[in-house]
mmCIF file of C-alpha atoms and ligand atoms in Angstrom:
data_model
loop_
_atom_site.group_PDB
_atom_site.id
_atom_site.type_symbol
_atom_site.label_atom_id
_atom_site.label_comp_id
_atom_site.label_asym_id
_atom_site.label_seq_id
_atom_site.Cartn_x
_atom_site.Cartn_y
_atom_site.Cartn_z
ATOM 1 C CA UNK T 8 -24.726 -55.365 -9.399
ATOM 2 C CA UNK T 9 -27.760 -56.962 -11.982
ATOM 3 C CA UNK T 10 -30.484 -55.227 -13.914
ATOM 4 C CA UNK T 11 -32.759 -56.750 -11.345
ATOM 5 C CA UNK T 12 -31.037 -55.107 -8.169
ATOM 6 C CA UNK T 13 -30.793 -52.068 -9.961
ATOM 7 C CA UNK T 14 -34.224 -51.751 -10.593
ATOM 8 C CA UNK T 15 -35.269 -53.165 -7.388
ATOM 9 C CA UNK T 16 -32.971 -50.252 -5.803
ATOM 10 C CA UNK T 17 -34.686 -47.731 -8.084
ATOM 11 C CA UNK T 18 -38.286 -48.778 -6.886
ATOM 12 C CA UNK T 19 -37.571 -48.730 -3.696
ATOM 13 C CA UNK T 20 -36.087 -45.400 -3.805
ATOM 14 C CA UNK T 21 -39.058 -44.199 -5.614
ATOM 15 C CA UNK T 22 -41.607 -45.655 -2.758
ATOM 16 C CA UNK T 23 -39.347 -44.055 -0.291
ATOM 17 C CA UNK T 24 -40.584 -40.671 -1.802
ATOM 18 C CA UNK T 25 -43.717 -41.435 -0.635
ATOM 19 C CA UNK T 26 -44.084 -40.669 2.822
ATOM 20 C CA UNK T 27 -45.547 -38.100 5.387
ATOM 21 C CA UNK T 28 -42.502 -36.870 6.211
ATOM 22 C CA UNK T 29 -39.143 -35.132 4.707
ATOM 23 C CA UNK T 30 -37.296 -37.772 2.604
ATOM 24 C CA UNK T 31 -35.072 -39.674 3.664
ATOM 25 C CA UNK T 32 -37.510 -40.071 6.455
ATOM 26 C CA UNK T 33 -40.500 -42.824 5.789
ATOM 27 C CA UNK T 34 -43.476 -42.450 7.476
ATOM 28 C CA UNK T 35 -46.474 -44.288 5.796
ATOM 29 C CA UNK T 36 -49.505 -44.659 8.350
ATOM 30 C CA UNK T 37 -52.220 -46.681 7.556
ATOM 31 C CA UNK T 38 -54.599 -45.405 5.438
ATOM 32 C CA UNK T 39 -52.864 -41.953 4.984
ATOM 33 C CA UNK T 40 -52.574 -40.241 1.663
ATOM 34 C CA UNK T 41 -49.051 -41.761 1.672
ATOM 35 C CA UNK T 42 -49.886 -45.037 2.290
ATOM 36 C CA UNK T 43 -52.628 -45.033 -0.292
ATOM 37 C CA UNK T 44 -50.066 -43.541 -2.773
ATOM 38 C CA UNK T 45 -47.534 -45.790 -2.010
ATOM 39 C CA UNK T 46 -50.546 -48.816 -2.805
ATOM 40 C CA UNK T 47 -51.305 -47.446 -5.535
ATOM 41 C CA UNK T 48 -47.647 -47.298 -6.964
ATOM 42 C CA UNK T 49 -47.074 -50.933 -6.210
ATOM 43 C CA UNK T 50 -50.457 -51.832 -7.358
ATOM 44 C CA UNK T 51 -49.645 -50.380 -10.804
ATOM 45 C CA UNK T 52 -46.099 -52.224 -11.038
ATOM 46 C CA UNK T 53 -48.213 -55.427 -10.421
ATOM 47 C CA UNK T 54 -50.719 -54.454 -13.313
ATOM 48 C CA UNK T 55 -47.652 -53.594 -15.769
ATOM 49 C CA UNK T 56 -46.198 -57.449 -14.558
ATOM 50 C CA UNK T 57 -49.684 -58.581 -15.680
ATOM 51 C CA UNK T 58 -50.797 -59.840 -12.449
ATOM 52 C CA UNK T 59 -54.316 -60.530 -11.657
ATOM 53 C CA UNK T 60 -55.055 -57.814 -8.926
ATOM 54 C CA UNK T 61 -57.932 -58.303 -5.852
ATOM 55 C CA UNK T 62 -58.190 -55.906 -2.928
ATOM 56 C CA UNK T 63 -60.127 -57.475 0.439
ATOM 57 C CA UNK T 64 -62.278 -55.436 2.883
ATOM 58 C CA UNK T 65 -59.427 -54.613 5.225
ATOM 59 C CA UNK T 66 -57.118 -53.588 2.159
ATOM 60 C CA UNK T 67 -54.860 -56.634 1.455
ATOM 61 C CA UNK T 68 -53.681 -56.608 -1.901
ATOM 62 C CA UNK T 69 -53.074 -60.048 -3.938
ATOM 63 C CA UNK T 70 -51.468 -59.528 -7.068
ATOM 64 C CA UNK T 71 -51.592 -63.366 -8.723
ATOM 65 C CA UNK T 72 -49.813 -64.704 -11.798
ATOM 66 C CA UNK T 73 -52.102 -67.863 -12.744
ATOM 67 C CA UNK T 74 -50.319 -71.273 -12.863
ATOM 68 C CA UNK T 75 -51.434 -73.557 -15.334
ATOM 69 C CA UNK T 76 -53.504 -75.719 -12.762
ATOM 70 C CA UNK T 77 -55.446 -73.295 -11.013
ATOM 71 C CA UNK T 78 -57.193 -75.692 -9.181
ATOM 72 C CA UNK T 79 -54.192 -76.130 -6.696
ATOM 73 C CA UNK T 80 -53.444 -74.189 -3.798
ATOM 74 C CA UNK T 81 -51.237 -70.949 -4.897
ATOM 75 C CA UNK T 82 -47.821 -70.478 -3.409
ATOM 76 C CA UNK T 83 -47.805 -67.192 -1.786
ATOM 77 C CA UNK T 84 -45.330 -64.504 -1.071
ATOM 78 C CA UNK T 85 -45.241 -60.619 0.012
ATOM 79 C CA UNK T 86 -44.624 -58.227 2.935
ATOM 80 C CA UNK T 87 -46.067 -54.783 3.979
ATOM 81 C CA UNK T 88 -45.429 -51.320 2.748
ATOM 82 C CA UNK T 89 -46.952 -49.292 5.636
ATOM 83 C CA UNK T 90 -44.322 -47.453 7.867
ATOM 84 C CA UNK T 91 -43.742 -46.187 11.445
ATOM 85 C CA UNK T 92 -43.158 -42.636 11.931
ATOM 86 C CA UNK T 93 -39.550 -41.778 11.394
ATOM 87 C CA UNK T 94 -38.620 -45.389 9.387
ATOM 88 C CA UNK T 95 -36.678 -46.647 6.685
ATOM 89 C CA UNK T 96 -37.260 -47.382 2.986
ATOM 90 C CA UNK T 97 -36.460 -51.301 3.180
ATOM 91 C CA UNK T 98 -38.318 -52.792 6.266
ATOM 92 C CA UNK T 99 -41.571 -54.842 4.488
ATOM 93 C CA UNK T 100 -40.753 -52.892 1.071
ATOM 94 C CA UNK T 101 -38.012 -55.589 0.168
ATOM 95 C CA UNK T 102 -40.103 -58.072 0.550
ATOM 96 C CA UNK T 103 -43.176 -56.355 -1.549
ATOM 97 C CA UNK T 104 -40.726 -55.082 -4.618
ATOM 98 C CA UNK T 105 -38.301 -58.311 -4.108
ATOM 99 C CA UNK T 106 -41.274 -60.599 -4.205
ATOM 100 C CA UNK T 107 -42.356 -58.781 -7.698
ATOM 101 C CA UNK T 108 -39.041 -58.860 -8.612
ATOM 102 C CA UNK T 109 -38.796 -62.934 -8.194
ATOM 103 C CA UNK T 110 -41.972 -62.952 -10.283
ATOM 104 C CA UNK T 111 -40.870 -61.023 -12.778
ATOM 105 C CA UNK T 112 -37.532 -62.936 -13.269
ATOM 106 C CA UNK T 113 -39.510 -66.273 -13.528
ATOM 107 C CA UNK T 114 -41.426 -64.916 -16.219
ATOM 108 C CA UNK T 115 -38.630 -63.395 -17.625
ATOM 109 C CA UNK T 116 -37.149 -66.949 -17.457
ATOM 110 C CA UNK T 117 -40.108 -68.356 -19.578
ATOM 111 C CA UNK T 118 -41.120 -70.457 -16.175
ATOM 112 C CA UNK T 119 -44.493 -71.864 -16.712
ATOM 113 C CA UNK T 120 -45.825 -72.407 -12.801
ATOM 114 C CA UNK T 121 -48.087 -74.943 -12.232
ATOM 115 C CA UNK T 122 -49.435 -73.869 -9.212
ATOM 116 C CA UNK T 123 -50.312 -69.930 -9.077
ATOM 117 C CA UNK T 124 -47.972 -67.692 -7.300
ATOM 118 C CA UNK T 125 -49.696 -65.053 -5.670
ATOM 119 C CA UNK T 126 -48.255 -61.427 -4.054
ATOM 120 C CA UNK T 127 -49.569 -60.183 -1.145
ATOM 121 C CA UNK T 128 -49.433 -56.588 0.320
ATOM 122 C CA UNK T 129 -50.706 -56.914 3.883
ATOM 123 C CA UNK T 130 -52.577 -53.824 5.315
ATOM 124 C CA UNK T 131 -51.017 -52.412 8.171
ATOM 125 C CA UNK T 132 -48.639 -54.502 9.370
ATOM 126 C CA UNK T 133 -47.446 -51.901 11.714
ATOM 127 C CA UNK T 134 -49.281 -51.003 14.659
ATOM 128 C CA UNK T 135 -49.288 -47.540 14.070
ATOM 129 C CA UNK T 136 -53.293 -46.153 13.889
ATOM 130 C CA UNK T 137 -54.660 -48.631 16.266
ATOM 131 C CA UNK T 138 -51.716 -49.909 18.295
ATOM 132 C CA UNK T 139 -52.099 -53.481 17.137
ATOM 133 C CA UNK T 140 -49.974 -54.626 14.263
ATOM 134 C CA UNK T 141 -50.525 -57.235 11.628
ATOM 135 C CA UNK T 142 -54.066 -56.057 11.018
ATOM 136 C CA UNK T 143 -54.633 -57.345 7.428
ATOM 137 C CA UNK T 144 -52.882 -60.981 8.086
ATOM 138 C CA UNK T 145 -54.842 -61.123 12.079
ATOM 139 C CA UNK T 146 -57.936 -61.142 9.992
ATOM 140 C CA UNK T 147 -56.936 -63.291 6.964
ATOM 141 C CA UNK T 148 -55.934 -65.943 9.503
ATOM 142 C CA UNK T 149 -59.140 -65.926 11.831
ATOM 143 C CA UNK T 150 -56.740 -64.542 15.191
ATOM 144 C CA UNK T 151 -58.269 -61.138 14.936
ATOM 145 C CA UNK T 152 -62.471 -61.838 14.675
ATOM 146 C CA UNK T 153 -64.488 -58.950 12.837
ATOM 147 C CA UNK T 154 -66.319 -57.997 15.698
ATOM 148 C CA UNK T 155 -62.977 -57.734 17.372
ATOM 149 C CA UNK T 156 -61.355 -55.413 14.749
ATOM 150 C CA UNK T 157 -64.832 -53.296 14.961
ATOM 151 C CA UNK T 158 -64.249 -52.234 18.187
ATOM 152 C CA UNK T 159 -60.539 -51.097 17.159
ATOM 153 C CA UNK T 160 -60.168 -47.192 17.898
ATOM 154 C CA UNK T 161 -57.737 -44.754 17.122
ATOM 155 C CA UNK T 162 -56.196 -42.412 19.593
ATOM 156 C CA UNK T 163 -58.745 -39.966 18.286
ATOM 157 C CA UNK T 164 -61.783 -42.502 18.951
ATOM 158 C CA UNK T 165 -62.184 -43.160 15.343
ATOM 159 C CA UNK T 166 -62.609 -46.545 13.992
ATOM 160 C CA UNK T 167 -61.518 -49.433 11.735
ATOM 161 C CA UNK T 168 -64.752 -48.967 9.634
ATOM 162 C CA UNK T 169 -64.642 -44.929 9.071
ATOM 163 C CA UNK T 170 -60.803 -45.635 8.123
ATOM 164 C CA UNK T 171 -61.011 -48.799 5.775
ATOM 165 C CA UNK T 172 -63.944 -46.780 3.759
ATOM 166 C CA UNK T 173 -61.608 -43.597 3.346
ATOM 167 C CA UNK T 174 -58.896 -46.205 2.080
ATOM 168 C CA UNK T 175 -61.267 -47.460 -0.380
ATOM 169 C CA UNK T 176 -62.039 -50.608 1.021
ATOM 170 C CA UNK T 177 -65.468 -52.620 0.277
ATOM 171 C CA UNK T 178 -67.212 -55.235 1.487
ATOM 172 C CA UNK T 179 -67.645 -56.625 4.998
ATOM 173 C CA UNK T 180 -64.895 -57.611 7.498
ATOM 174 C CA UNK T 181 -65.929 -61.037 7.619
ATOM 175 C CA UNK T 182 -65.066 -61.662 3.710
ATOM 176 C CA UNK T 183 -61.543 -61.238 4.646
ATOM 177 C CA UNK T 184 -60.828 -64.450 6.634
ATOM 178 C CA UNK T 185 -58.894 -67.036 4.284
ATOM 179 C CA UNK T 186 -59.548 -70.976 4.693
ATOM 180 C CA UNK T 187 -56.748 -73.077 6.331
ATOM 181 C CA UNK T 188 -54.489 -74.208 3.592
ATOM 182 C CA UNK T 189 -55.827 -72.031 1.217
ATOM 183 C CA UNK T 190 -51.845 -71.328 0.299
ATOM 184 C CA UNK T 191 -49.569 -74.036 0.141
ATOM 185 C CA UNK T 192 -46.882 -72.101 1.399
ATOM 186 C CA UNK T 193 -45.810 -68.666 2.571
ATOM 187 C CA UNK T 194 -42.511 -66.974 2.107
ATOM 188 C CA UNK T 195 -41.908 -63.828 3.157
ATOM 189 C CA UNK T 196 -38.677 -62.068 1.781
ATOM 190 C CA UNK T 197 -37.447 -59.322 4.870
ATOM 191 C CA UNK T 198 -34.559 -57.545 6.043
ATOM 192 C CA UNK T 199 -33.144 -59.109 9.205
ATOM 193 C CA UNK T 200 -34.001 -56.060 11.623
ATOM 194 C CA UNK T 201 -31.262 -57.287 13.979
ATOM 195 C CA UNK T 202 -26.894 -57.691 13.570
ATOM 196 C CA UNK T 203 -26.388 -61.461 13.158
ATOM 197 C CA UNK T 204 -26.220 -61.910 9.665
ATOM 198 C CA UNK T 205 -23.732 -58.755 9.111
ATOM 199 C CA UNK T 206 -21.537 -59.725 11.662
ATOM 200 C CA UNK T 207 -21.285 -63.312 11.155
ATOM 201 C CA UNK T 208 -20.739 -62.349 7.573
ATOM 202 C CA UNK T 209 -23.824 -64.775 6.248
ATOM 203 C CA UNK T 210 -26.089 -63.983 3.414
ATOM 204 C CA UNK T 211 -29.175 -65.616 4.061
ATOM 205 C CA UNK T 212 -31.182 -66.123 7.474
ATOM 206 C CA UNK T 213 -34.089 -68.676 7.235
ATOM 207 C CA UNK T 214 -36.329 -68.241 10.054
ATOM 208 C CA UNK T 215 -37.579 -71.310 11.946
ATOM 209 C CA UNK T 216 -39.008 -69.490 14.586
ATOM 210 C CA UNK T 217 -40.598 -65.951 14.925
ATOM 211 C CA UNK T 218 -41.086 -64.432 18.580
ATOM 212 C CA UNK T 219 -44.436 -64.087 20.539
ATOM 213 C CA UNK T 220 -45.253 -60.213 20.879
ATOM 214 C CA UNK T 221 -47.888 -58.525 22.965
ATOM 215 C CA UNK T 222 -48.927 -55.296 23.500
ATOM 216 C CA UNK T 223 -50.706 -53.076 26.204
ATOM 217 C CA UNK T 224 -52.881 -49.748 26.000
ATOM 218 C CA UNK T 225 -52.832 -48.095 29.358
ATOM 219 C CA UNK T 226 -54.938 -44.743 29.388
ATOM 220 C CA UNK T 227 -54.180 -42.824 32.838
ATOM 221 C CA UNK T 228 -56.734 -39.891 33.797
ATOM 222 C CA UNK T 229 -55.315 -37.776 36.946
ATOM 223 C CA UNK T 230 -56.123 -34.160 37.849
ATOM 224 C CA UNK T 231 -54.920 -31.107 36.002
ATOM 225 C CA UNK T 232 -54.526 -27.736 37.197
ATOM 226 C CA UNK T 233 -51.670 -24.716 37.431
ATOM 227 C CA UNK T 234 -48.104 -25.574 37.880
ATOM 228 C CA UNK T 235 -47.838 -22.626 40.255
ATOM 229 C CA UNK T 236 -50.932 -22.887 42.177
ATOM 230 C CA UNK T 237 -51.417 -26.379 42.369
ATOM 231 C CA UNK T 238 -49.433 -27.807 45.683
ATOM 232 C CA UNK T 239 -47.378 -30.593 45.381
ATOM 233 C CA UNK T 240 -49.685 -32.635 48.173
ATOM 234 C CA UNK T 241 -52.320 -34.080 46.463
ATOM 235 C CA UNK T 242 -51.425 -33.974 43.112
ATOM 236 C CA UNK T 243 -52.623 -36.540 40.777
ATOM 237 C CA UNK T 244 -50.033 -36.192 37.934
ATOM 238 C CA UNK T 245 -50.735 -38.467 35.019
ATOM 239 C CA UNK T 246 -47.116 -38.200 33.786
ATOM 240 C CA UNK T 247 -45.776 -38.983 36.810
ATOM 241 C CA UNK T 248 -47.767 -42.315 37.137
ATOM 242 C CA UNK T 249 -46.962 -43.171 33.826
ATOM 243 C CA UNK T 250 -43.144 -42.712 34.019
ATOM 244 C CA UNK T 251 -43.446 -45.279 37.300
ATOM 245 C CA UNK T 252 -44.828 -47.616 34.492
ATOM 246 C CA UNK T 253 -42.393 -46.996 31.986
ATOM 247 C CA UNK T 254 -39.940 -47.837 34.629
ATOM 248 C CA UNK T 255 -41.602 -50.797 35.961
ATOM 249 C CA UNK T 256 -41.813 -52.349 32.604
ATOM 250 C CA UNK T 257 -37.811 -51.744 32.235
ATOM 251 C CA UNK T 258 -37.630 -53.517 35.585
ATOM 252 C CA UNK T 259 -39.882 -56.317 35.106
ATOM 253 C CA UNK T 260 -37.616 -57.390 31.405
ATOM 254 C CA UNK T 261 -34.373 -56.855 32.789
ATOM 255 C CA UNK T 262 -34.939 -59.125 35.624
ATOM 256 C CA UNK T 263 -36.482 -61.745 33.574
ATOM 257 C CA UNK T 264 -34.868 -65.085 33.649
ATOM 258 C CA UNK T 265 -34.832 -64.949 29.687
ATOM 259 C CA UNK T 266 -32.418 -62.705 28.101
ATOM 260 C CA UNK T 267 -34.828 -62.734 25.129
ATOM 261 C CA UNK T 268 -37.290 -60.655 27.137
ATOM 262 C CA UNK T 269 -37.752 -57.063 25.620
ATOM 263 C CA UNK T 270 -40.120 -54.398 26.754
ATOM 264 C CA UNK T 271 -40.493 -50.936 25.239
ATOM 265 C CA UNK T 272 -42.797 -47.695 26.044
ATOM 266 C CA UNK T 273 -43.182 -46.678 22.854
ATOM 267 C CA UNK T 274 -45.875 -44.259 22.869
ATOM 268 C CA UNK T 275 -46.132 -41.900 25.865
ATOM 269 C CA UNK T 276 -48.853 -38.944 25.164
ATOM 270 C CA UNK T 277 -49.554 -36.527 27.808
ATOM 271 C CA UNK T 278 -52.664 -33.785 27.853
ATOM 272 C CA UNK T 279 -52.715 -30.774 27.785
ATOM 273 C CA UNK T 280 -48.999 -30.786 27.371
ATOM 274 C CA UNK T 281 -48.623 -27.433 28.190
ATOM 275 C CA UNK T 282 -45.147 -26.394 30.669
ATOM 276 C CA UNK T 283 -47.541 -24.677 33.122
ATOM 277 C CA UNK T 284 -50.009 -27.498 33.545
ATOM 278 C CA UNK T 285 -50.367 -30.492 35.590
ATOM 279 C CA UNK T 286 -50.468 -33.064 33.198
ATOM 280 C CA UNK T 287 -54.307 -34.830 33.505
ATOM 281 C CA UNK T 288 -53.967 -37.675 31.181
ATOM 282 C CA UNK T 289 -51.192 -40.304 29.936
ATOM 283 C CA UNK T 290 -51.811 -42.683 26.823
ATOM 284 C CA UNK T 291 -49.077 -45.358 26.842
ATOM 285 C CA UNK T 292 -48.709 -48.118 24.585
ATOM 286 C CA UNK T 293 -46.228 -50.740 25.698
ATOM 287 C CA UNK T 294 -44.449 -53.143 23.702
ATOM 288 C CA UNK T 295 -43.479 -56.728 25.464
ATOM 289 C CA UNK T 296 -41.715 -59.591 23.458
ATOM 290 C CA UNK T 297 -40.115 -63.004 24.059
ATOM 291 C CA UNK T 298 -38.824 -66.055 22.447
ATOM 292 C CA UNK T 299 -40.625 -68.069 25.049
ATOM 293 C CA UNK T 300 -44.202 -67.463 26.028
ATOM 294 C CA UNK T 301 -43.943 -68.342 29.618
ATOM 295 C CA UNK T 302 -41.718 -65.523 30.761
ATOM 296 C CA UNK T 303 -42.838 -63.167 28.725
ATOM 297 C CA UNK T 304 -46.352 -64.153 30.070
ATOM 298 C CA UNK T 305 -44.734 -63.359 33.569
ATOM 299 C CA UNK T 306 -43.686 -60.377 32.347
ATOM 300 C CA UNK T 307 -47.027 -59.375 31.421
ATOM 301 C CA UNK T 308 -48.776 -59.751 34.408
ATOM 302 C CA UNK T 309 -45.871 -58.443 36.496
ATOM 303 C CA UNK T 310 -46.267 -55.244 34.523
ATOM 304 C CA UNK T 311 -50.158 -55.217 34.844
ATOM 305 C CA UNK T 312 -49.644 -55.754 38.519
ATOM 306 C CA UNK T 313 -47.145 -53.008 38.816
ATOM 307 C CA UNK T 314 -49.586 -50.686 36.874
ATOM 308 C CA UNK T 315 -52.677 -51.083 38.930
ATOM 309 C CA UNK T 316 -50.415 -50.750 42.227
ATOM 310 C CA UNK T 317 -48.959 -47.524 41.060
ATOM 311 C CA UNK T 318 -52.129 -45.604 39.817
ATOM 312 C CA UNK T 319 -53.773 -46.894 43.404
ATOM 313 C CA UNK T 320 -51.052 -45.013 45.399
ATOM 314 C CA UNK T 321 -51.097 -42.239 43.197
ATOM 315 C CA UNK T 322 -54.739 -41.601 42.895
ATOM 316 C CA UNK T 323 -54.977 -42.234 39.281
ATOM 317 C CA UNK T 324 -57.733 -43.615 37.243
ATOM 318 C CA UNK T 325 -56.603 -46.401 34.854
ATOM 319 C CA UNK T 326 -57.744 -48.106 31.949
ATOM 320 C CA UNK T 327 -55.808 -51.019 30.668
ATOM 321 C CA UNK T 328 -56.144 -52.899 27.612
ATOM 322 C CA UNK T 329 -54.327 -55.929 25.853
ATOM 323 C CA UNK T 330 -54.412 -55.003 22.329
ATOM 324 C CA UNK T 331 -52.863 -58.601 21.388
ATOM 325 C CA UNK T 332 -51.193 -61.301 23.302
ATOM 326 C CA UNK T 333 -49.822 -63.838 20.870
ATOM 327 C CA UNK T 334 -47.806 -66.896 20.682
ATOM 328 C CA UNK T 335 -44.639 -67.257 18.642
ATOM 329 C CA UNK T 336 -44.816 -68.804 15.361
ATOM 330 C CA UNK T 337 -42.886 -72.044 14.273
ATOM 331 C CA UNK T 338 -42.004 -72.211 10.730
ATOM 332 C CA UNK T 339 -42.852 -75.075 8.461
ATOM 333 C CA UNK T 340 -39.655 -77.671 8.754
ATOM 334 C CA UNK T 341 -39.892 -78.859 5.039
ATOM 335 C CA UNK T 342 -40.253 -75.220 3.889
ATOM 336 C CA UNK T 343 -37.371 -74.154 5.962
ATOM 337 C CA UNK T 344 -35.291 -76.974 4.228
ATOM 338 C CA UNK T 345 -36.626 -75.733 0.865
ATOM 339 C CA UNK T 346 -35.730 -72.316 1.334
ATOM 340 C CA UNK T 347 -31.963 -73.567 2.639
ATOM 341 C CA UNK T 348 -31.614 -75.904 0.067
ATOM 342 C CA UNK T 349 -32.223 -72.569 -2.599
ATOM 343 C CA UNK T 350 -29.507 -70.668 -0.931
ATOM 344 C CA UNK T 351 -27.014 -73.669 -1.333
ATOM 345 C CA UNK T 352 -27.554 -74.397 -4.855
ATOM 346 C CA UNK T 353 -27.043 -70.427 -5.119
ATOM 347 C CA UNK T 354 -24.032 -71.062 -3.491
ATOM 348 C CA UNK T 355 -25.222 -68.197 -0.883
ATOM 349 C CA UNK T 356 -24.264 -69.037 2.811
ATOM 350 C CA UNK T 357 -27.296 -69.225 4.946
ATOM 351 C CA UNK T 358 -27.944 -70.086 8.363
ATOM 352 C CA UNK T 359 -31.397 -70.780 10.499
ATOM 353 C CA UNK T 360 -32.724 -67.947 12.502
ATOM 354 C CA UNK T 361 -35.437 -67.007 14.898
ATOM 355 C CA UNK T 362 -37.251 -63.759 14.213
ATOM 356 C CA UNK T 363 -37.313 -61.467 17.032
ATOM 357 C CA UNK T 364 -39.383 -59.190 15.110
ATOM 358 C CA UNK T 365 -42.826 -59.545 14.032
ATOM 359 C CA UNK T 366 -44.258 -60.116 10.623
ATOM 360 C CA UNK T 367 -47.432 -61.197 8.597
ATOM 361 C CA UNK T 368 -45.605 -64.608 8.549
ATOM 362 C CA UNK T 369 -46.492 -64.828 12.471
ATOM 363 C CA UNK T 370 -50.143 -65.364 11.375
ATOM 364 C CA UNK T 371 -49.982 -66.625 7.685
ATOM 365 C CA UNK T 372 -48.390 -69.799 9.867
ATOM 366 C CA UNK T 373 -51.316 -70.542 11.254
ATOM 367 C CA UNK T 374 -53.016 -71.117 7.375
ATOM 368 C CA UNK T 375 -50.276 -72.516 5.617
ATOM 369 C CA UNK T 376 -46.854 -73.732 5.830
ATOM 370 C CA UNK T 377 -44.688 -70.539 6.387
ATOM 371 C CA UNK T 378 -41.013 -69.392 6.154
ATOM 372 C CA UNK T 379 -38.765 -66.266 6.115
ATOM 373 C CA UNK T 380 -35.594 -65.271 3.948
ATOM 374 C CA UNK T 381 -33.798 -62.741 6.117
ATOM 375 C CA UNK T 382 -30.977 -60.614 4.368
ATOM 376 C CA UNK T 383 -28.487 -58.566 6.684
ATOM 377 C CA UNK T 384 -29.191 -54.654 7.190
ATOM 378 C CA UNK T 385 -26.668 -52.312 8.537
ATOM 379 C CA UNK T 386 -25.461 -52.959 11.732
ATOM 380 C CA UNK T 387 -28.792 -54.375 12.582
ATOM 381 C CA UNK T 388 -30.709 -50.683 12.164
ATOM 382 C CA UNK T 389 -34.735 -50.883 11.337
ATOM 383 C CA UNK T 390 -37.029 -48.910 12.340
ATOM 384 C CA UNK T 391 -35.101 -45.639 11.868
ATOM 385 C CA UNK T 392 -34.328 -43.808 8.621
ATOM 386 C CA UNK T 393 -30.692 -45.278 8.420
ATOM 387 C CA UNK T 394 -32.301 -48.608 7.955
ATOM 388 C CA UNK T 395 -30.083 -50.004 5.055
ATOM 389 C CA UNK T 396 -29.364 -53.115 2.724
ATOM 390 C CA UNK T 397 -27.389 -53.113 -0.236
ATOM 391 C CA UNK T 398 -28.341 -53.951 -3.671
ATOM 392 C CA UNK T 399 -26.167 -56.996 -3.471
ATOM 393 C CA UNK T 400 -27.773 -58.363 -0.125
ATOM 394 C CA UNK T 401 -31.197 -57.966 -1.398
ATOM 395 C CA UNK T 402 -30.242 -59.327 -4.643
ATOM 396 C CA UNK T 403 -29.152 -62.521 -3.098
ATOM 397 C CA UNK T 404 -32.211 -62.559 -1.140
ATOM 398 C CA UNK T 405 -34.325 -62.313 -4.065
ATOM 399 C CA UNK T 406 -32.508 -65.053 -6.075
ATOM 400 C CA UNK T 407 -33.223 -67.308 -3.060
ATOM 401 C CA UNK T 408 -36.929 -66.631 -2.772
ATOM 402 C CA UNK T 409 -37.325 -66.919 -6.978
ATOM 403 C CA UNK T 410 -35.662 -70.494 -6.661
ATOM 404 C CA UNK T 411 -37.919 -70.938 -3.588
ATOM 405 C CA UNK T 412 -41.085 -70.405 -5.331
ATOM 406 C CA UNK T 413 -39.762 -71.993 -8.473
ATOM 407 C CA UNK T 414 -39.314 -74.903 -6.354
ATOM 408 C CA UNK T 415 -42.816 -74.784 -5.010
ATOM 409 C CA UNK T 416 -44.598 -73.743 -7.945
ATOM 410 C CA UNK T 417 -43.694 -76.669 -9.467
ATOM 411 C CA UNK T 418 -43.283 -76.721 -13.395
HETATM 412 C C1 LIG O 15 -42.906 -54.966 12.972
HETATM 413 O O1 LIG O 15 -42.891 -54.125 12.717
HETATM 414 C C2 LIG O 15 -42.304 -55.182 14.501
HETATM 415 O O2 LIG O 15 -42.571 -54.301 15.209
HETATM 416 O O3 LIG O 15 -41.633 -56.260 14.803
HETATM 417 MN MN1 LIG O 16 -41.366 -52.803 11.283
HETATM 418 MN MN1 LIG O 17 -41.675 -55.442 8.398
#
């Protein structure tokens, strides 16, 4: 293992101890104390590497290594450090700390970039607090307007304005948006979060397309009451309506003509949550994705129609909201070739891939040429504590990123 891989592993381990949960479980929800401490940890490392730091109004962090020609648009890399409940330590973090390692490697080699190289730590790639993923990059790319962002609410009804102030963010949200072509390129290093690279024994995946995600939030209001004294006829049980909706999601995606359609009811909360009380309210969040937007949208319509039908039949009040319905992203073909060339030069095996997970790259692709570098992870596990990539696998990913950044930043 190289000294670089050793340091990267140590810093990943150290960051993993900054968690709301009991290690090895990592949970770092947007602007929680753990998220803020994690940001401070990464910021300090960037400062030690001599990078110039800036934080925008939604908390995206930019750490710049200034090039010899600061008039040229910089090259950017980066990812996220926030983590869903019960997560592992590699998702996002490999792209942030690995991106920093790539910069340090170039610095140590005496490389003098012509274009600046910027490491971005995006705010809330995970949809934990507001139900919508990639909050930071959505605002950066203008896909989410400041007005739409201001309307976001967490389950307690608290808004982004209040949370971002708690997160120490100042300035107005309308200052976050970046002009198109403000970066010459964006390259994100990430674990694959799927089993293909490991199964095929390939070192590196270079991403050509990112699947189209969407999220529905469904709030159901029925009528509660005593579990013993409320007889079955006429009950308005919000959980039972929610259960039927979750099954309708499964039915829609499994009968889709595309094998890539996936649907998950990942959030299902009920109130009051007492065994002897009929559930009067339910809150569901449904994640629906596909590599093809047409089949994803067909399913979305089917699920919405089924939800309305279930609620009418069960006499349940329904509030349904599309939190996001995004198109897929197409990566820049020239950038894909450059990254593949970097892997080839380093003699690491590589293949072109589709990302089924979403990433900040989905939105960065709207403002500049973008691609991603994937590394294998154990059994494709992700969003679970036993997520794992070895130091050797990470090293290869950082090497490809380093070479790509070097090529793009010029001499
Ligand atoms: C990202 O975390 C995703 O859910 O794809
Ligand atoms: Mn994730
Ligand atoms: Mn991620």
